[in-house]
């Protein structure tokens, strides 16, 4: 495992092939904008708990979701068709990331891996037009959402939350449809979970992920605030039989 310098003028990472079998590549460094962006460009992301040093990962295999392969269940389609939810993008980024950092059942003591420093780092990237959120609303209340980074034609998903059934799935469905329209190559899910796999995510070899990433980064970044196209979930609605 490599120890990164705290010198922000040296933001280099070792080759991802040198990661441990678990995917741990390096420790230390900082969460400055340039180091974070360099990490994502190389297929690396930070993941650590409060009180730990910054840990940098590049797992093999890698979980990704190709936008056109999102699995929209019949029950989710029906929920979309009912029209109870409203979707927005980049209107409440800070609130979304704060909600993602909130208590989860798997963290009985109330903590998550989204530390205060992580929160500040991604809010800074949002202000630069690189980090984005999708919000799901019900009765004018924020009930679900997700956030991540957009670079080239790739979206790097970081976290999502849901306070009512299907809210985070709606956010992911909207993201997939928007990424499909913009010809994004993939949504990075980092590490697999049963939930993500049920929605269409797949595991690919790290070497194949890096090839996909390099191809995605040949395109210009989509900088600035996002807005969702009207009727973004229409394809799912149309597939529901009366």
PDB file of C-alpha atoms in Angstrom:
ATOM      1  CA  UNK A   1       0.000   0.000   0.000  1.00  0.00           C
ATOM      2  CA  UNK A   2       1.350   3.391  -1.004  1.00  0.00           C
ATOM      3  CA  UNK A   3       1.456   6.437   1.279  1.00  0.00           C
ATOM      4  CA  UNK A   4       0.546   9.628  -0.555  1.00  0.00           C
ATOM      5  CA  UNK A   5       2.215  12.929   0.317  1.00  0.00           C
ATOM      6  CA  UNK A   6       0.182  15.780   1.755  1.00  0.00           C
ATOM      7  CA  UNK A   7       1.875  18.117  -0.701  1.00  0.00           C
ATOM      8  CA  UNK A   8      -0.965  19.295  -2.957  1.00  0.00           C
ATOM      9  CA  UNK A   9       1.497  19.970  -5.767  1.00  0.00           C
ATOM     10  CA  UNK A  10       2.054  16.204  -6.071  1.00  0.00           C
ATOM     11  CA  UNK A  11      -1.290  14.538  -6.789  1.00  0.00           C
ATOM     12  CA  UNK A  12       0.051  11.449  -8.512  1.00  0.00           C
ATOM     13  CA  UNK A  13      -1.287   7.970  -7.728  1.00  0.00           C
ATOM     14  CA  UNK A  14       0.445   4.637  -8.268  1.00  0.00           C
ATOM     15  CA  UNK A  15      -0.854   2.387 -11.074  1.00  0.00           C
ATOM     16  CA  UNK A  16      -4.133   0.711 -10.161  1.00  0.00           C
ATOM     17  CA  UNK A  17      -2.617  -2.699 -10.888  1.00  0.00           C
ATOM     18  CA  UNK A  18      -0.687  -2.339  -7.635  1.00  0.00           C
ATOM     19  CA  UNK A  19      -3.831  -2.352  -5.495  1.00  0.00           C
ATOM     20  CA  UNK A  20      -4.279  -5.099  -2.920  1.00  0.00           C
ATOM     21  CA  UNK A  21      -6.600  -8.036  -3.680  1.00  0.00           C
ATOM     22  CA  UNK A  22      -9.314  -6.118  -1.835  1.00  0.00           C
ATOM     23  CA  UNK A  23      -8.718  -3.068  -4.018  1.00  0.00           C
ATOM     24  CA  UNK A  24      -6.877  -0.837  -1.543  1.00  0.00           C
ATOM     25  CA  UNK A  25      -4.273   1.189  -3.441  1.00  0.00           C
ATOM     26  CA  UNK A  26      -3.050   4.061  -1.271  1.00  0.00           C
ATOM     27  CA  UNK A  27      -3.472   5.939   1.990  1.00  0.00           C
ATOM     28  CA  UNK A  28      -3.122   9.595   2.905  1.00  0.00           C
ATOM     29  CA  UNK A  29      -3.028  12.662   0.749  1.00  0.00           C
ATOM     30  CA  UNK A  30      -5.951  15.068   0.808  1.00  0.00           C
ATOM     31  CA  UNK A  31      -9.428  15.601  -0.654  1.00  0.00           C
ATOM     32  CA  UNK A  32      -8.529  18.644  -2.706  1.00  0.00           C
ATOM     33  CA  UNK A  33     -10.417  19.076  -5.962  1.00  0.00           C
ATOM     34  CA  UNK A  34      -7.468  18.293  -8.216  1.00  0.00           C
ATOM     35  CA  UNK A  35      -6.454  15.146  -6.353  1.00  0.00           C
ATOM     36  CA  UNK A  36     -10.039  13.879  -6.343  1.00  0.00           C
ATOM     37  CA  UNK A  37     -10.421  14.483 -10.063  1.00  0.00           C
ATOM     38  CA  UNK A  38      -7.091  12.829 -10.782  1.00  0.00           C
ATOM     39  CA  UNK A  39      -8.217   9.823  -8.765  1.00  0.00           C
ATOM     40  CA  UNK A  40     -11.432   9.393 -10.749  1.00  0.00           C
ATOM     41  CA  UNK A  41      -9.557   9.788 -14.019  1.00  0.00           C
ATOM     42  CA  UNK A  42      -7.406   6.809 -13.015  1.00  0.00           C
ATOM     43  CA  UNK A  43     -10.276   4.637 -11.782  1.00  0.00           C
ATOM     44  CA  UNK A  44      -9.671   5.375  -8.087  1.00  0.00           C
ATOM     45  CA  UNK A  45     -12.039   6.657  -5.399  1.00  0.00           C
ATOM     46  CA  UNK A  46     -11.789   7.544  -1.678  1.00  0.00           C
ATOM     47  CA  UNK A  47     -13.639   5.417   0.869  1.00  0.00           C
ATOM     48  CA  UNK A  48     -12.926   5.548   4.586  1.00  0.00           C
ATOM     49  CA  UNK A  49     -14.616   6.025   7.947  1.00  0.00           C
ATOM     50  CA  UNK A  50     -14.429   8.890  10.414  1.00  0.00           C
ATOM     51  CA  UNK A  51     -11.169   8.704  12.345  1.00  0.00           C
ATOM     52  CA  UNK A  52      -9.350   6.780   9.619  1.00  0.00           C
ATOM     53  CA  UNK A  53      -6.765   8.204   7.228  1.00  0.00           C
ATOM     54  CA  UNK A  54      -7.973   8.749   3.668  1.00  0.00           C
ATOM     55  CA  UNK A  55      -8.075   5.385   1.900  1.00  0.00           C
ATOM     56  CA  UNK A  56      -8.002   5.157  -1.899  1.00  0.00           C
ATOM     57  CA  UNK A  57      -9.500   2.180  -3.731  1.00  0.00           C
ATOM     58  CA  UNK A  58      -9.553   0.597  -7.176  1.00  0.00           C
ATOM     59  CA  UNK A  59     -11.338  -2.753  -6.809  1.00  0.00           C
ATOM     60  CA  UNK A  60     -11.241  -5.634  -9.251  1.00  0.00           C
ATOM     61  CA  UNK A  61     -13.876  -6.417 -10.406  1.00  0.00           C
ATOM     62  CA  UNK A  62     -15.665  -3.077 -10.655  1.00  0.00           C
ATOM     63  CA  UNK A  63     -19.430  -2.606 -10.452  1.00  0.00           C
ATOM     64  CA  UNK A  64     -20.909  -0.512 -13.268  1.00  0.00           C
ATOM     65  CA  UNK A  65     -24.362   0.178 -14.644  1.00  0.00           C
ATOM     66  CA  UNK A  66     -24.693   0.709 -18.371  1.00  0.00           C
ATOM     67  CA  UNK A  67     -27.495   3.293 -18.789  1.00  0.00           C
ATOM     68  CA  UNK A  68     -29.522   1.247 -21.248  1.00  0.00           C
ATOM     69  CA  UNK A  69     -29.512  -1.810 -18.978  1.00  0.00           C
ATOM     70  CA  UNK A  70     -31.350  -0.371 -15.975  1.00  0.00           C
ATOM     71  CA  UNK A  71     -33.932  -2.887 -14.762  1.00  0.00           C
ATOM     72  CA  UNK A  72     -37.206  -1.101 -14.124  1.00  0.00           C
ATOM     73  CA  UNK A  73     -39.568  -3.470 -12.356  1.00  0.00           C
ATOM     74  CA  UNK A  74     -43.256  -3.512 -13.142  1.00  0.00           C
ATOM     75  CA  UNK A  75     -44.042  -2.109  -9.690  1.00  0.00           C
ATOM     76  CA  UNK A  76     -41.596   0.775 -10.253  1.00  0.00           C
ATOM     77  CA  UNK A  77     -43.141   1.482 -13.662  1.00  0.00           C
ATOM     78  CA  UNK A  78     -46.564   1.673 -12.048  1.00  0.00           C
ATOM     79  CA  UNK A  79     -45.215   4.018  -9.381  1.00  0.00           C
ATOM     80  CA  UNK A  80     -43.836   6.253 -12.122  1.00  0.00           C
ATOM     81  CA  UNK A  81     -47.143   6.182 -13.987  1.00  0.00           C
ATOM     82  CA  UNK A  82     -49.070   7.327 -10.900  1.00  0.00           C
ATOM     83  CA  UNK A  83     -47.220  10.640 -11.175  1.00  0.00           C
ATOM     84  CA  UNK A  84     -46.980  11.296  -7.451  1.00  0.00           C
ATOM     85  CA  UNK A  85     -43.275  12.113  -7.517  1.00  0.00           C
ATOM     86  CA  UNK A  86     -41.441  15.099  -8.968  1.00  0.00           C
ATOM     87  CA  UNK A  87     -37.839  15.002 -10.166  1.00  0.00           C
ATOM     88  CA  UNK A  88     -35.247  17.770 -10.245  1.00  0.00           C
ATOM     89  CA  UNK A  89     -31.479  17.982 -10.707  1.00  0.00           C
ATOM     90  CA  UNK A  90     -28.904  20.169  -8.964  1.00  0.00           C
ATOM     91  CA  UNK A  91     -31.469  22.181  -7.019  1.00  0.00           C
ATOM     92  CA  UNK A  92     -30.583  20.882  -3.527  1.00  0.00           C
ATOM     93  CA  UNK A  93     -27.163  19.247  -3.824  1.00  0.00           C
ATOM     94  CA  UNK A  94     -26.069  19.948  -0.252  1.00  0.00           C
ATOM     95  CA  UNK A  95     -29.296  18.595   1.184  1.00  0.00           C
ATOM     96  CA  UNK A  96     -28.965  15.419  -0.879  1.00  0.00           C
ATOM     97  CA  UNK A  97     -25.425  14.698   0.274  1.00  0.00           C
ATOM     98  CA  UNK A  98     -26.373  15.472   3.882  1.00  0.00           C
ATOM     99  CA  UNK A  99     -29.259  13.022   3.625  1.00  0.00           C
ATOM    100  CA  UNK A 100     -26.921  10.415   2.122  1.00  0.00           C
ATOM    101  CA  UNK A 101     -24.634  10.914   5.119  1.00  0.00           C
ATOM    102  CA  UNK A 102     -27.516  10.406   7.554  1.00  0.00           C
ATOM    103  CA  UNK A 103     -28.053   7.346   9.775  1.00  0.00           C
ATOM    104  CA  UNK A 104     -28.444   4.008   8.003  1.00  0.00           C
ATOM    105  CA  UNK A 105     -29.509   0.617   9.402  1.00  0.00           C
ATOM    106  CA  UNK A 106     -26.051  -0.808   8.673  1.00  0.00           C
ATOM    107  CA  UNK A 107     -24.502   1.908  10.865  1.00  0.00           C
ATOM    108  CA  UNK A 108     -26.203   1.390  14.254  1.00  0.00           C
ATOM    109  CA  UNK A 109     -24.178   4.162  15.873  1.00  0.00           C
ATOM    110  CA  UNK A 110     -25.333   6.673  13.305  1.00  0.00           C
ATOM    111  CA  UNK A 111     -22.123   7.143  11.312  1.00  0.00           C
ATOM    112  CA  UNK A 112     -21.435   6.707   7.620  1.00  0.00           C
ATOM    113  CA  UNK A 113     -18.392   6.884   5.392  1.00  0.00           C
ATOM    114  CA  UNK A 114     -19.425  10.378   4.202  1.00  0.00           C
ATOM    115  CA  UNK A 115     -17.330  12.361   6.676  1.00  0.00           C
ATOM    116  CA  UNK A 116     -17.439  16.101   7.116  1.00  0.00           C
ATOM    117  CA  UNK A 117     -14.346  16.500   4.930  1.00  0.00           C
ATOM    118  CA  UNK A 118     -15.903  14.335   2.227  1.00  0.00           C
ATOM    119  CA  UNK A 119     -19.074  16.397   2.322  1.00  0.00           C
ATOM    120  CA  UNK A 120     -17.145  19.655   1.934  1.00  0.00           C
ATOM    121  CA  UNK A 121     -15.029  18.242  -0.904  1.00  0.00           C
ATOM    122  CA  UNK A 122     -18.003  17.192  -3.030  1.00  0.00           C
ATOM    123  CA  UNK A 123     -19.909  20.393  -2.340  1.00  0.00           C
ATOM    124  CA  UNK A 124     -16.852  22.246  -3.674  1.00  0.00           C
ATOM    125  CA  UNK A 125     -16.952  20.085  -6.817  1.00  0.00           C
ATOM    126  CA  UNK A 126     -20.655  20.818  -7.192  1.00  0.00           C
ATOM    127  CA  UNK A 127     -19.910  24.544  -7.122  1.00  0.00           C
ATOM    128  CA  UNK A 128     -17.473  23.936  -9.990  1.00  0.00           C
ATOM    129  CA  UNK A 129     -20.230  22.232 -12.001  1.00  0.00           C
ATOM    130  CA  UNK A 130     -18.662  18.755 -11.753  1.00  0.00           C
ATOM    131  CA  UNK A 131     -20.659  17.067  -8.975  1.00  0.00           C
ATOM    132  CA  UNK A 132     -24.404  16.679  -9.479  1.00  0.00           C
ATOM    133  CA  UNK A 133     -27.509  15.545  -7.681  1.00  0.00           C
ATOM    134  CA  UNK A 134     -30.908  14.229  -8.655  1.00  0.00           C
ATOM    135  CA  UNK A 135     -33.730  14.931  -6.218  1.00  0.00           C
ATOM    136  CA  UNK A 136     -37.036  13.128  -5.771  1.00  0.00           C
ATOM    137  CA  UNK A 137     -39.941  15.016  -4.221  1.00  0.00           C
ATOM    138  CA  UNK A 138     -43.275  13.944  -2.761  1.00  0.00           C
ATOM    139  CA  UNK A 139     -45.757  16.534  -1.484  1.00  0.00           C
ATOM    140  CA  UNK A 140     -43.000  19.171  -1.715  1.00  0.00           C
ATOM    141  CA  UNK A 141     -40.692  17.141   0.538  1.00  0.00           C
ATOM    142  CA  UNK A 142     -37.331  15.722  -0.468  1.00  0.00           C
ATOM    143  CA  UNK A 143     -37.791  11.968  -0.098  1.00  0.00           C
ATOM    144  CA  UNK A 144     -34.922  10.536  -2.139  1.00  0.00           C
ATOM    145  CA  UNK A 145     -31.979  11.286  -4.343  1.00  0.00           C
ATOM    146  CA  UNK A 146     -28.430  10.548  -5.387  1.00  0.00           C
ATOM    147  CA  UNK A 147     -25.204  12.390  -6.139  1.00  0.00           C
ATOM    148  CA  UNK A 148     -21.959  11.803  -7.976  1.00  0.00           C
ATOM    149  CA  UNK A 149     -19.499  13.261 -10.453  1.00  0.00           C
ATOM    150  CA  UNK A 150     -19.716  13.738 -14.211  1.00  0.00           C
ATOM    151  CA  UNK A 151     -16.506  13.599 -16.238  1.00  0.00           C
ATOM    152  CA  UNK A 152     -16.430  13.101 -19.974  1.00  0.00           C
ATOM    153  CA  UNK A 153     -19.184  10.622 -20.772  1.00  0.00           C
ATOM    154  CA  UNK A 154     -19.066   8.841 -17.430  1.00  0.00           C
ATOM    155  CA  UNK A 155     -21.005   9.360 -14.233  1.00  0.00           C
ATOM    156  CA  UNK A 156     -19.357   8.303 -10.989  1.00  0.00           C
ATOM    157  CA  UNK A 157     -22.099   7.470  -8.530  1.00  0.00           C
ATOM    158  CA  UNK A 158     -21.292   8.134  -4.904  1.00  0.00           C
ATOM    159  CA  UNK A 159     -24.391   7.532  -2.795  1.00  0.00           C
ATOM    160  CA  UNK A 160     -28.181   7.635  -2.755  1.00  0.00           C
ATOM    161  CA  UNK A 161     -30.908   7.742  -0.141  1.00  0.00           C
ATOM    162  CA  UNK A 162     -34.594   7.001   0.099  1.00  0.00           C
ATOM    163  CA  UNK A 163     -37.191   7.868   2.725  1.00  0.00           C
ATOM    164  CA  UNK A 164     -40.138   6.293   0.870  1.00  0.00           C
ATOM    165  CA  UNK A 165     -40.455   3.214  -1.313  1.00  0.00           C
ATOM    166  CA  UNK A 166     -38.819   3.518  -4.744  1.00  0.00           C
ATOM    167  CA  UNK A 167     -37.535   7.085  -4.264  1.00  0.00           C
ATOM    168  CA  UNK A 168     -33.862   6.277  -4.838  1.00  0.00           C
ATOM    169  CA  UNK A 169     -34.791   3.915  -7.686  1.00  0.00           C
ATOM    170  CA  UNK A 170     -36.642   6.773  -9.362  1.00  0.00           C
ATOM    171  CA  UNK A 171     -33.548   8.960  -9.057  1.00  0.00           C
ATOM    172  CA  UNK A 172     -31.382   6.243 -10.582  1.00  0.00           C
ATOM    173  CA  UNK A 173     -33.891   5.600 -13.367  1.00  0.00           C
ATOM    174  CA  UNK A 174     -33.887   9.298 -14.245  1.00  0.00           C
ATOM    175  CA  UNK A 175     -30.088   9.380 -14.198  1.00  0.00           C
ATOM    176  CA  UNK A 176     -29.917   6.374 -16.532  1.00  0.00           C
ATOM    177  CA  UNK A 177     -32.341   7.921 -18.992  1.00  0.00           C
ATOM    178  CA  UNK A 178     -30.495  11.243 -18.991  1.00  0.00           C
ATOM    179  CA  UNK A 179     -27.123   9.502 -19.384  1.00  0.00           C
ATOM    180  CA  UNK A 180     -28.558   7.435 -22.223  1.00  0.00           C
ATOM    181  CA  UNK A 181     -29.682  10.584 -24.018  1.00  0.00           C
ATOM    182  CA  UNK A 182     -26.260  12.182 -23.529  1.00  0.00           C
ATOM    183  CA  UNK A 183     -24.544   8.990 -24.735  1.00  0.00           C
ATOM    184  CA  UNK A 184     -22.697   8.383 -21.483  1.00  0.00           C
ATOM    185  CA  UNK A 185     -20.851   5.064 -21.549  1.00  0.00           C
ATOM    186  CA  UNK A 186     -21.493   3.951 -17.976  1.00  0.00           C
ATOM    187  CA  UNK A 187     -22.428   4.825 -14.405  1.00  0.00           C
ATOM    188  CA  UNK A 188     -19.710   3.784 -11.973  1.00  0.00           C
ATOM    189  CA  UNK A 189     -21.187   1.961  -8.966  1.00  0.00           C
ATOM    190  CA  UNK A 190     -17.744   1.242  -7.464  1.00  0.00           C
ATOM    191  CA  UNK A 191     -18.498  -1.889  -5.416  1.00  0.00           C
ATOM    192  CA  UNK A 192     -21.399  -4.298  -5.963  1.00  0.00           C
ATOM    193  CA  UNK A 193     -24.398  -4.755  -3.707  1.00  0.00           C
ATOM    194  CA  UNK A 194     -27.433  -6.970  -4.079  1.00  0.00           C
ATOM    195  CA  UNK A 195     -29.562  -3.839  -4.469  1.00  0.00           C
ATOM    196  CA  UNK A 196     -27.493  -2.428  -7.341  1.00  0.00           C
ATOM    197  CA  UNK A 197     -27.197  -5.788  -9.064  1.00  0.00           C
ATOM    198  CA  UNK A 198     -30.994  -6.132  -8.947  1.00  0.00           C
ATOM    199  CA  UNK A 199     -31.245  -2.810 -10.791  1.00  0.00           C
ATOM    200  CA  UNK A 200     -28.971  -3.901 -13.619  1.00  0.00           C
ATOM    201  CA  UNK A 201     -25.448  -3.233 -12.386  1.00  0.00           C
ATOM    202  CA  UNK A 202     -22.804  -5.769 -13.426  1.00  0.00           C
ATOM    203  CA  UNK A 203     -19.256  -6.584 -12.391  1.00  0.00           C
ATOM    204  CA  UNK A 204     -16.527  -6.093 -14.972  1.00  0.00           C
ATOM    205  CA  UNK A 205     -12.786  -6.643 -14.783  1.00  0.00           C
ATOM    206  CA  UNK A 206     -10.776  -3.624 -13.707  1.00  0.00           C
ATOM    207  CA  UNK A 207      -8.802  -3.708 -16.954  1.00  0.00           C
ATOM    208  CA  UNK A 208     -12.074  -3.481 -18.902  1.00  0.00           C
ATOM    209  CA  UNK A 209     -13.308  -0.703 -16.628  1.00  0.00           C
ATOM    210  CA  UNK A 210     -10.160   1.315 -17.314  1.00  0.00           C
ATOM    211  CA  UNK A 211     -10.690   0.880 -21.075  1.00  0.00           C
ATOM    212  CA  UNK A 212     -14.286   2.099 -20.743  1.00  0.00           C
ATOM    213  CA  UNK A 213     -13.106   4.992 -18.571  1.00  0.00           C
ATOM    214  CA  UNK A 214     -10.372   6.070 -20.970  1.00  0.00           C
ATOM    215  CA  UNK A 215     -12.865   6.066 -23.849  1.00  0.00           C
ATOM    216  CA  UNK A 216     -15.386   8.091 -21.830  1.00  0.00           C
ATOM    217  CA  UNK A 217     -12.781  10.690 -20.890  1.00  0.00           C
ATOM    218  CA  UNK A 218     -11.935  11.435 -24.521  1.00  0.00           C
ATOM    219  CA  UNK A 219     -15.153  13.478 -24.615  1.00  0.00           C
ATOM    220  CA  UNK A 220     -15.607  16.965 -23.200  1.00  0.00           C
ATOM    221  CA  UNK A 221     -16.895  17.333 -19.653  1.00  0.00           C
ATOM    222  CA  UNK A 222     -20.480  18.437 -19.159  1.00  0.00           C
ATOM    223  CA  UNK A 223     -19.743  21.331 -16.797  1.00  0.00           C
ATOM    224  CA  UNK A 224     -22.461  23.369 -15.092  1.00  0.00           C
ATOM    225  CA  UNK A 225     -25.812  22.816 -13.480  1.00  0.00           C
ATOM    226  CA  UNK A 226     -27.920  19.967 -14.792  1.00  0.00           C
ATOM    227  CA  UNK A 227     -31.625  20.027 -15.492  1.00  0.00           C
ATOM    228  CA  UNK A 228     -33.640  16.944 -16.317  1.00  0.00           C
ATOM    229  CA  UNK A 229     -35.417  16.794 -19.638  1.00  0.00           C
ATOM    230  CA  UNK A 230     -39.186  16.878 -19.469  1.00  0.00           C
ATOM    231  CA  UNK A 231     -40.714  13.416 -19.611  1.00  0.00           C
ATOM    232  CA  UNK A 232     -37.408  11.775 -18.777  1.00  0.00           C
ATOM    233  CA  UNK A 233     -39.188   8.679 -17.424  1.00  0.00           C
ATOM    234  CA  UNK A 234     -41.667   8.447 -20.296  1.00  0.00           C
ATOM    235  CA  UNK A 235     -40.096   5.253 -21.744  1.00  0.00           C
ATOM    236  CA  UNK A 236     -40.874   3.450 -18.504  1.00  0.00           C
ATOM    237  CA  UNK A 237     -44.406   4.810 -18.332  1.00  0.00           C
ATOM    238  CA  UNK A 238     -45.159   3.732 -21.882  1.00  0.00           C
ATOM    239  CA  UNK A 239     -44.133   0.160 -21.104  1.00  0.00           C
ATOM    240  CA  UNK A 240     -46.906  -0.232 -18.493  1.00  0.00           C
ATOM    241  CA  UNK A 241     -50.038  -1.857 -19.802  1.00  0.00           C
ATOM    242  CA  UNK A 242     -53.333  -0.243 -18.720  1.00  0.00           C
TER     243      UNK A 242
END
